[in-house]
Coordinates of C-alpha atoms and ligand atoms in Angstrom, one line a residue:
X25 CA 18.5 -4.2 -5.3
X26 CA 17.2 -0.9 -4.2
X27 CA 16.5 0.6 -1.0
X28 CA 13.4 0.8 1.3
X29 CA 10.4 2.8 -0.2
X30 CA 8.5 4.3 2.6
X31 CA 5.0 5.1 2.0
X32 CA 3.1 7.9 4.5
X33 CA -0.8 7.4 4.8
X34 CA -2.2 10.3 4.9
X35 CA -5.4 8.5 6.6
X36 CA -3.4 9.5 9.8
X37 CA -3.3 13.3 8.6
X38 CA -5.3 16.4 9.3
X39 CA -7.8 16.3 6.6
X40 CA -8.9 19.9 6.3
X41 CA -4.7 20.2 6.0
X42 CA -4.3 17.6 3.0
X43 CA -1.8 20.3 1.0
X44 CA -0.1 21.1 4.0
X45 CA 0.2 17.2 5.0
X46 CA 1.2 16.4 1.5
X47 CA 4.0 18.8 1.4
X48 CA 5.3 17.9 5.1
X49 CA 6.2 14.7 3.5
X50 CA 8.1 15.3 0.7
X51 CA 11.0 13.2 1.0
X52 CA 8.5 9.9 0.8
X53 CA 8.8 7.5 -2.0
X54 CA 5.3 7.1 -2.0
X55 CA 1.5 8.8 -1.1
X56 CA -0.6 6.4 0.6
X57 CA -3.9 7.0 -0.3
X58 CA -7.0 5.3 1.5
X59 CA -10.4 5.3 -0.1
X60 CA -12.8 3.3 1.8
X61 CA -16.5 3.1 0.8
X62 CA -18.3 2.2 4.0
X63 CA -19.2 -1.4 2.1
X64 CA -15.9 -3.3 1.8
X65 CA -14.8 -1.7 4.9
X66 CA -16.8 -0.1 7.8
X67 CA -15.3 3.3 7.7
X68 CA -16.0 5.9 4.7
X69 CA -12.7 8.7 3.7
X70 CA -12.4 10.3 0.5
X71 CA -12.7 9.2 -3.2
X72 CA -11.6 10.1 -6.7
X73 CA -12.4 14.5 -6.2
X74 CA -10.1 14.9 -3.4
X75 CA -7.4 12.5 -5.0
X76 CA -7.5 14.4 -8.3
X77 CA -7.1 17.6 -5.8
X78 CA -3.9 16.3 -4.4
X79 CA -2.5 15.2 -7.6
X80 CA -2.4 18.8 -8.5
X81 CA -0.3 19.9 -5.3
X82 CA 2.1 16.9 -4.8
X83 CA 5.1 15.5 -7.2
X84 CA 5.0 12.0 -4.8
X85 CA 3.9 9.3 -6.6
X86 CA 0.4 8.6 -5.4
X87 CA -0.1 4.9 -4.2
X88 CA -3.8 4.6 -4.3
X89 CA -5.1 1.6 -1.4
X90 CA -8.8 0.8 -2.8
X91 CA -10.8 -0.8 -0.1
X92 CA -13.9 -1.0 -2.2
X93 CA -16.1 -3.7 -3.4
X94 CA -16.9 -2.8 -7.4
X95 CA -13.1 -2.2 -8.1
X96 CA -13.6 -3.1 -11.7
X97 CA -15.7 -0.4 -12.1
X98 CA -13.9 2.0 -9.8
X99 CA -9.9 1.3 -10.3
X100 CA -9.0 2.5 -13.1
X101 CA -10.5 6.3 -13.2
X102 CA -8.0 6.3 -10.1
X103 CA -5.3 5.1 -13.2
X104 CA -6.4 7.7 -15.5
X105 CA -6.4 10.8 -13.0
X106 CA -2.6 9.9 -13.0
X107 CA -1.7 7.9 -9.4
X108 CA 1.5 5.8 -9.7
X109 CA 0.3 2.4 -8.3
X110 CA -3.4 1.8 -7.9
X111 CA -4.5 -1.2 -5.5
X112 CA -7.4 -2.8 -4.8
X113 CA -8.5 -6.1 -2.9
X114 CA -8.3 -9.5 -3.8
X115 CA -11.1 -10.3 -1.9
X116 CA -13.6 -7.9 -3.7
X117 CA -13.0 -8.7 -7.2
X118 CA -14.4 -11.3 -9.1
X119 CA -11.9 -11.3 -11.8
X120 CA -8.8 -9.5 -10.5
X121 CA -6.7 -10.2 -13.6
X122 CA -9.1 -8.2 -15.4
X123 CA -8.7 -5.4 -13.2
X124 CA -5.0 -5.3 -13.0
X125 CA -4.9 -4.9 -16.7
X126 CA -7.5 -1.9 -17.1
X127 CA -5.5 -0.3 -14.4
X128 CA -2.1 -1.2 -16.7
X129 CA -3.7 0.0 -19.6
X130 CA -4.8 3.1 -18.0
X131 CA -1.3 3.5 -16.9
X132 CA -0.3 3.1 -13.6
X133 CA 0.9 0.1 -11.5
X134 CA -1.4 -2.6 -10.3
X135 CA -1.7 -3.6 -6.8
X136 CA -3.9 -7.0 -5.4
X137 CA -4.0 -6.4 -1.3
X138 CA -4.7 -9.2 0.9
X139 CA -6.5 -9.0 4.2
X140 CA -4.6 -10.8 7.1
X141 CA -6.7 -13.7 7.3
X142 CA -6.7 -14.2 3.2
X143 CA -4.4 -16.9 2.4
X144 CA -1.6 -16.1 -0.6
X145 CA -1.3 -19.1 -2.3
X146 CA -4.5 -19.0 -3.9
X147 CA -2.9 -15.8 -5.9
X148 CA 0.6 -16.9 -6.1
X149 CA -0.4 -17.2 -9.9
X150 CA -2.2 -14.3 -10.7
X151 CA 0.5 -12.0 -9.2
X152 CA 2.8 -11.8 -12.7
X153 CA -0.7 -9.4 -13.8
X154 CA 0.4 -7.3 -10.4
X155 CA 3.1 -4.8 -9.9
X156 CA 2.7 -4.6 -6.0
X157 CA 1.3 -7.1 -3.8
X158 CA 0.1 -5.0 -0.2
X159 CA -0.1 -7.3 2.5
X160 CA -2.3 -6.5 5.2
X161 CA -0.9 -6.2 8.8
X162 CA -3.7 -4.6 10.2
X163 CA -7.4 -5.7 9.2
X164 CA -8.1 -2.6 7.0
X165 CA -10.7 0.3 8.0
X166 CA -8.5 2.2 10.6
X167 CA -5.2 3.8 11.3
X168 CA -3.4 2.8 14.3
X169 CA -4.3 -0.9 14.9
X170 CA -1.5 -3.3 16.5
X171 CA 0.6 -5.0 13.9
X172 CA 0.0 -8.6 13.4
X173 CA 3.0 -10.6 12.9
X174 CA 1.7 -13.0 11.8
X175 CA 1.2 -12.0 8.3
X176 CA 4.8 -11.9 7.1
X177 CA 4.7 -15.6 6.5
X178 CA 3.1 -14.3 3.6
X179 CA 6.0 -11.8 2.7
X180 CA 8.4 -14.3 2.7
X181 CA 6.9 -16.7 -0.1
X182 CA 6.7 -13.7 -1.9
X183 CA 10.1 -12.5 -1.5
X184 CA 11.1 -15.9 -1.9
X185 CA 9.2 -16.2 -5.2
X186 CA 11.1 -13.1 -6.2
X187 CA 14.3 -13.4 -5.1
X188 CA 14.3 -17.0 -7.4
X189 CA 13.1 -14.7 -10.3
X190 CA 10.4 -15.9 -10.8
X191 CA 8.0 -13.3 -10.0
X192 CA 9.1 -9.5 -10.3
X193 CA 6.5 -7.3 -7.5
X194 CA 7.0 -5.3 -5.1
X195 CA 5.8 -6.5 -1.4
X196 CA 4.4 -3.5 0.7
X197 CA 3.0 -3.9 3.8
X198 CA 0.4 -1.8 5.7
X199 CA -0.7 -1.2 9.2
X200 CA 1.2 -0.9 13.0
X201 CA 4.4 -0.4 10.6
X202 CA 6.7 2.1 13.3
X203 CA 10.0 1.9 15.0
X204 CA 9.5 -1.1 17.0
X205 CA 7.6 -3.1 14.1
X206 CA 9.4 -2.0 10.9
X207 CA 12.7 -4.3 11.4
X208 CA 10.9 -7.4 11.8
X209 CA 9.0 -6.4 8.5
X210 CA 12.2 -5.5 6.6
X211 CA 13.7 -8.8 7.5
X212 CA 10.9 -11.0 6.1
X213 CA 11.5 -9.2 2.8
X214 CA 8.9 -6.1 2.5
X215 CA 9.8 -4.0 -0.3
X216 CA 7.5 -0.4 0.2
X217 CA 6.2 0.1 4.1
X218 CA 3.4 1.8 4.9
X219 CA 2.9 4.2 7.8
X220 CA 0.1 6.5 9.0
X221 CA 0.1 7.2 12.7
X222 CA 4.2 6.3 13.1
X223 CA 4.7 9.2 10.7
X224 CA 2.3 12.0 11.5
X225 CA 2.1 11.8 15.2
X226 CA 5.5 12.4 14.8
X227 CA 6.3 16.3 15.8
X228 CA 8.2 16.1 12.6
X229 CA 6.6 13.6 9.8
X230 CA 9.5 14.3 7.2
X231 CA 12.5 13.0 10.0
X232 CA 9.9 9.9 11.3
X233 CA 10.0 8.9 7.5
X234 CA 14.0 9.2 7.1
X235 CA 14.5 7.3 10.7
X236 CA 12.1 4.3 9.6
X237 CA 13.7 4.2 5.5
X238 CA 17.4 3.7 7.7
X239 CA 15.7 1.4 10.1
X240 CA 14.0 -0.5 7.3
X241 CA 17.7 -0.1 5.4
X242 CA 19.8 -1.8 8.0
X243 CA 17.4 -4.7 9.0
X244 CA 17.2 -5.8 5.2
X245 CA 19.1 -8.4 3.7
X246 CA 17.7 -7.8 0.7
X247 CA 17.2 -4.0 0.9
X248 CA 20.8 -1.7 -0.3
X249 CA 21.2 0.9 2.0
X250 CA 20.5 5.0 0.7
Ligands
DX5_307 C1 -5.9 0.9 7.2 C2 -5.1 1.6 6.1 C3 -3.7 2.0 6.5 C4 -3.6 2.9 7.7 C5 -2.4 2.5 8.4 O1 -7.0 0.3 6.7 O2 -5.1 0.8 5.0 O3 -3.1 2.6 5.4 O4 -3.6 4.3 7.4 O5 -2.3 3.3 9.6 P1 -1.2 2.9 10.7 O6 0.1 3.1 10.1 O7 -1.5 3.9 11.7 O8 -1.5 1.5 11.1
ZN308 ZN1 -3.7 1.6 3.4

């Protein structure tokens, strides 16, 4: 068991800022980075320069969210530039098995994300390739969307799945995640939580990502505590 990891986006951050953003954050688990293409998602943010720019300046682990078609192409120079976890989307690959190992081999983590309306089961047996499965609560593209609830049926036969042992991931969630929303999250058995606009609207980022890790903490049953 380990505690809540708690993930900042920096898609909710002051991009001319990124250093500064970065470093107001530094008691996060993870970075969450968004790289949108305009294609798989209608918005367009940064790419592979600016991430191998904040590699320099930041010690967190970088948690790369790919919402990209072409991952096999694109994923693993995100691997190679040194992020911790890279993830991309189930629903753009056409052989996500093979993409999860070239982003093994290039040595980071490998993520599959699923869109709220993309069903789980379909995956269930794919996921042993996967170090993180990221559920979408949001439909990705923006920041600050309503969390849909309903999405953590999905979370559950995951955490189910793990807590029998027979699949080892971690379950991160993404989008609406904030005070009122995190709890409900933590219960259905989210490992890493994901938070852009809870974290830096907050007059001070580094304190809105302690309060949500102790919220997370004390709604978890399967979460310790510190
Ligand atoms: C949306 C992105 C999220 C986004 C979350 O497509 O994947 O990471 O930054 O933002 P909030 O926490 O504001 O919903
Ligand atoms: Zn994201």
């Amino acid at each position: 068991m380990a505690g809540p990891l708690i993930a900042p986006s920096i898609l909710a951050a002051d991009f001319a800022r990124l250093a500064d953003e970065t470093a107001a954050v530094a008691g996060a688990d993870w970075l969450h980075v968004d790289v949108m293409d305009n294609h798989f998602v209608p918005n367009l943010t940064l790419g592979l320069p600016v991430v191998e720019s904040l590699l320099k300046v930041t010690d967190i682990p970088m948690d790369c969210h790919l919402m990209i078609d072409d991952p096999a192409r694109w994923a693993p120079p995100y691997a190679e530039a040194g992020a911790y976890n890279v993830t991309f989307h189930a629903e753009a690959a056409d052989d996500p098995v093979a993409v999860a190992r070239d982003i093994r081999a290039a040595g980071a983590k490998a993520g599959l994300s699923v869109k709220p309306g993309t069903p789980i089961d379909p995956y269930l047996e794919i996921l042993r390739e996967f170090d993180t499965l990221l559920v979408m609560s949001v439909e990705p593209g923006f920041g600050g969307q309503k969390f849909i609830p309903e999405v953590l049926a999905k979370v559950g036969i995951v955490r189910r799945l793990v807590d029998a042992g027979e699949l080892t991931i971690l379950v991160e969630i993404d989008g609406g995640i904030n005070d009122d929303t995190i709890e409900a999250a933590a219960e259905a058995g989210v490992d890493c939580f994901v938070a852009g606009s809870a974290v830096y609207s907050a007059a001070d980022p580094a304190a809105a990502v302690e309060a949500l890790r102790r919220k997370a903490a004390a709604a978890s049953p399967h979460l310790t505590a510190g």
